[in-house]
Structures are given as C-alpha cells and as structure tokens.
Protein backbone atom coordinates (compact mmCIF):
# COMPACT_ATOMS: atom_id res chain seq x y z
CA MET A 1 10.34 16.72 11.87
CA GLY A 2 14.05 16.88 12.50
CA ALA A 3 16.09 16.46 15.64
CA PRO A 4 16.35 19.38 18.09
CA SER A 5 19.02 21.92 17.24
CA SER A 6 20.53 22.43 20.70
CA ALA A 7 24.16 21.43 21.26
CA ALA A 8 23.14 18.87 23.91
CA SER A 9 20.89 16.92 21.54
CA SER A 10 21.91 13.82 19.63
CA THR A 11 20.37 11.88 16.78
CA VAL A 12 20.49 8.11 16.66
CA GLY A 13 19.87 6.63 13.24
CA PRO A 14 21.02 3.98 10.81
CA PRO A 15 24.58 3.91 9.50
CA PRO A 16 25.04 5.87 6.27
CA GLY A 17 23.58 4.04 3.27
CA GLU A 18 21.27 1.80 5.35
CA ALA A 19 17.51 2.14 5.59
CA LEU A 20 15.86 2.94 8.90
CA GLN A 21 14.15 -0.22 10.17
CA GLY A 22 11.83 1.28 12.73
CA ARG A 23 10.73 4.74 13.72
CA VAL A 24 12.39 7.60 15.52
CA VAL A 25 10.79 8.51 18.84
CA PRO A 26 11.70 11.08 21.49
CA THR A 27 13.42 9.64 24.56
CA THR A 28 13.15 12.74 26.76
CA GLY A 29 11.11 15.90 26.80
CA TRP A 30 7.57 16.41 25.67
CA VAL A 31 6.16 15.11 22.43
CA PRO A 32 4.55 17.39 19.84
CA GLY A 33 0.89 18.12 20.39
CA PRO A 34 -1.88 18.60 17.87
CA TYR A 35 -1.24 22.38 17.72
CA GLY A 36 2.56 22.39 17.59
CA HIS A 37 5.37 21.61 19.99
CA ARG A 38 4.67 21.50 23.70
CA GLY A 39 8.28 21.33 24.86
CA MET A 40 11.92 20.75 23.96
CA LEU A 41 13.31 17.30 23.21
CA ASP A 42 16.77 16.25 24.39
CA SER A 43 17.39 13.18 22.24
CA TRP A 44 15.89 10.67 19.85
CA GLU A 45 16.00 6.88 19.73
CA VAL A 46 15.28 4.37 16.99
CA VAL A 47 12.67 1.86 18.07
CA ARG A 48 13.00 -1.41 16.14
CA MET A 49 9.83 -2.80 14.64
CA GLU A 50 9.22 -6.33 13.44
CA SER A 51 9.04 -6.66 9.67
CA LYS A 52 6.58 -9.10 8.12
CA ARG A 53 5.75 -10.10 4.57
CA TRP A 54 2.29 -11.16 3.51
CA THR A 55 1.79 -12.46 0.01
CA VAL A 56 -1.53 -12.37 -1.82
CA GLU A 57 -2.07 -14.73 -4.75
CA ILE A 58 -4.56 -13.68 -7.40
CA PHE A 59 -6.04 -16.27 -9.72
CA VAL A 60 -7.74 -14.85 -12.83
CA ASN A 61 -10.16 -16.85 -15.00
CA GLU A 62 -12.21 -15.85 -18.03
CA ASP A 63 -15.30 -17.62 -19.28
CA ASP A 64 -15.36 -19.21 -22.74
CA GLU A 65 -16.96 -16.19 -24.40
CA ASP A 66 -14.56 -13.68 -22.71
CA ASP A 67 -17.58 -11.89 -21.25
CA VAL A 68 -16.97 -12.49 -17.52
CA THR A 69 -13.64 -12.40 -15.71
CA THR A 70 -13.35 -13.79 -12.19
CA ALA A 71 -10.42 -13.10 -9.89
CA THR A 72 -9.81 -14.88 -6.60
CA ALA A 73 -7.44 -13.22 -4.12
CA VAL A 74 -6.02 -15.57 -1.47
CA LEU A 75 -3.95 -14.55 1.55
CA TYR A 76 -2.35 -16.89 4.06
CA THR A 77 -1.14 -15.05 7.14
CA PRO A 78 1.98 -16.21 9.02
CA SER A 79 -0.33 -17.50 11.77
CA GLY A 80 -1.96 -19.84 9.21
CA ARG A 81 -5.24 -17.99 8.70
CA ARG A 82 -6.61 -18.16 5.15
CA HIS A 83 -8.50 -15.24 3.69
CA GLU A 84 -10.19 -15.42 0.29
CA SER A 85 -12.18 -12.93 -1.75
CA VAL A 86 -13.68 -13.01 -5.24
CA GLY A 87 -14.14 -10.17 -7.71
CA ARG A 88 -15.90 -10.23 -11.07
CA ALA A 89 -15.93 -8.04 -14.16
CA ARG A 90 -18.40 -8.34 -17.01
CA ARG A 91 -17.76 -6.97 -20.47
CA ASN A 92 -20.50 -5.00 -22.13
CA PRO A 93 -21.44 -6.92 -25.31
CA ALA A 94 -21.13 -3.67 -27.30
CA ASP A 95 -17.46 -3.22 -26.25
CA ARG A 96 -14.56 -4.87 -28.01
CA PRO A 97 -12.81 -7.55 -25.93
CA VAL A 98 -9.75 -6.26 -24.04
CA PRO A 99 -8.92 -9.02 -21.53
CA GLU A 100 -6.51 -6.83 -19.50
CA ILE A 101 -9.32 -4.48 -18.53
CA GLY A 102 -11.45 -7.32 -17.17
CA ASP A 103 -8.41 -8.74 -15.35
CA GLU A 104 -7.70 -5.39 -13.68
CA LEU A 105 -11.30 -4.76 -12.67
CA ALA A 106 -11.86 -8.27 -11.31
CA ALA A 107 -8.53 -8.32 -9.43
CA GLY A 108 -9.14 -4.84 -8.02
CA ARG A 109 -12.59 -5.85 -6.78
CA ALA A 110 -11.21 -9.01 -5.19
CA LEU A 111 -8.47 -7.03 -3.44
CA ALA A 112 -10.92 -4.37 -2.26
CA ASP A 113 -13.14 -7.07 -0.77
CA LEU A 114 -10.13 -8.75 0.84
CA GLY A 115 -9.07 -5.42 2.36
CA SER A 116 -12.55 -4.88 3.75
CA LYS A 117 -12.58 -8.35 5.31
CA LEU A 118 -9.15 -7.79 6.90
CA ILE A 119 -10.28 -4.48 8.40
CA GLY A 120 -13.36 -6.22 9.81
CA ASP A 121 -11.27 -9.05 11.26
CA GLY A 122 -8.92 -6.55 12.88
CA ALA A 123 -11.81 -4.58 14.36
CA GLU A 124 -13.32 -7.77 15.79
CA ASP A 125 -9.96 -8.73 17.33
CA VAL A 126 -9.63 -5.29 18.94
CA ALA A 127 -13.17 -5.52 20.31
CA GLN A 128 -12.46 -8.94 21.84
CA LEU A 129 -9.24 -7.74 23.48
CA ALA A 130 -10.70 -4.46 24.70
CA GLY A 131 -13.73 -5.91 26.41
CA PRO A 132 -16.71 -3.73 27.27
CA ALA A 133 -16.27 0.01 26.72
CA TYR A 134 -17.83 0.79 30.13
CA GLU A 135 -19.13 -1.06 33.13
CA SER A 136 -22.81 -0.99 33.99
CA TYR A 137 -23.88 -1.07 37.62
C-alpha cells in the first residue's frame, strides 16, 4: 500500500540505499478496514522497532550403526531463558545410509518442537498478563 497521492501528503522513509528499520504507519486520517479504505490519509510516519537476534544451536549425533540420528536444538533468549528440544530420525534398515537425510529430519523435528514450545510459552505469558477474560459476579 503506497502513500496517498494528494499534493498535501508526505512520505517519511529511510534515506536512499538504507533499509527500513520499522514499519510505516498512518499519522492522520483513518486506517484501512477489512473491506478497503475507510478514509483518506494525510501523512505517514516510520515507527522504529527494536531489533533482536536469537541464535539456536543444533547438535547432531548419530549412533554407532548410523541407524538413529538425534538432534538437540538449544535456544538461550536475551533474558537468559534456556529452551531445549530433541528430534530423532531412524533409518529404515532396507535403505542405504545417507547421513544428511537423517540430520535434516532430526534437526527439523527438533526445531518444530522448539517452535511449538515457544508458542506455548508465549500464550502462557499472554494469559498471565491478560488476567481473566470476564468477571463473574
């Protein structure tokens, strides 16, 4: 969605060649609704957002017979919380050994489990901050 086309409008954005570090939001007028625009906008403003980097380490181990691969995904958040998930992949004895396939499957399963745990943690945090959804009398 671009800036309004009227002569009175202005667009605020990053200098040429620099990435936008935030999002563009309307500063006046009505915002778009679910079924299209509800009004004209006079200007836009860049709202700065904090940038964070989270790093996940994945440790991959294979058993001695190369039949089972285990991956452990570990995330330390900036606040110091540690999250860990484990994923496993087992090779069918009839298949030829291709270690990369087991690595990918085990790592993917560990990351999927880690993602699920993070979503659950976030939902619990929201529920604690929100309190009861309604009051009973």
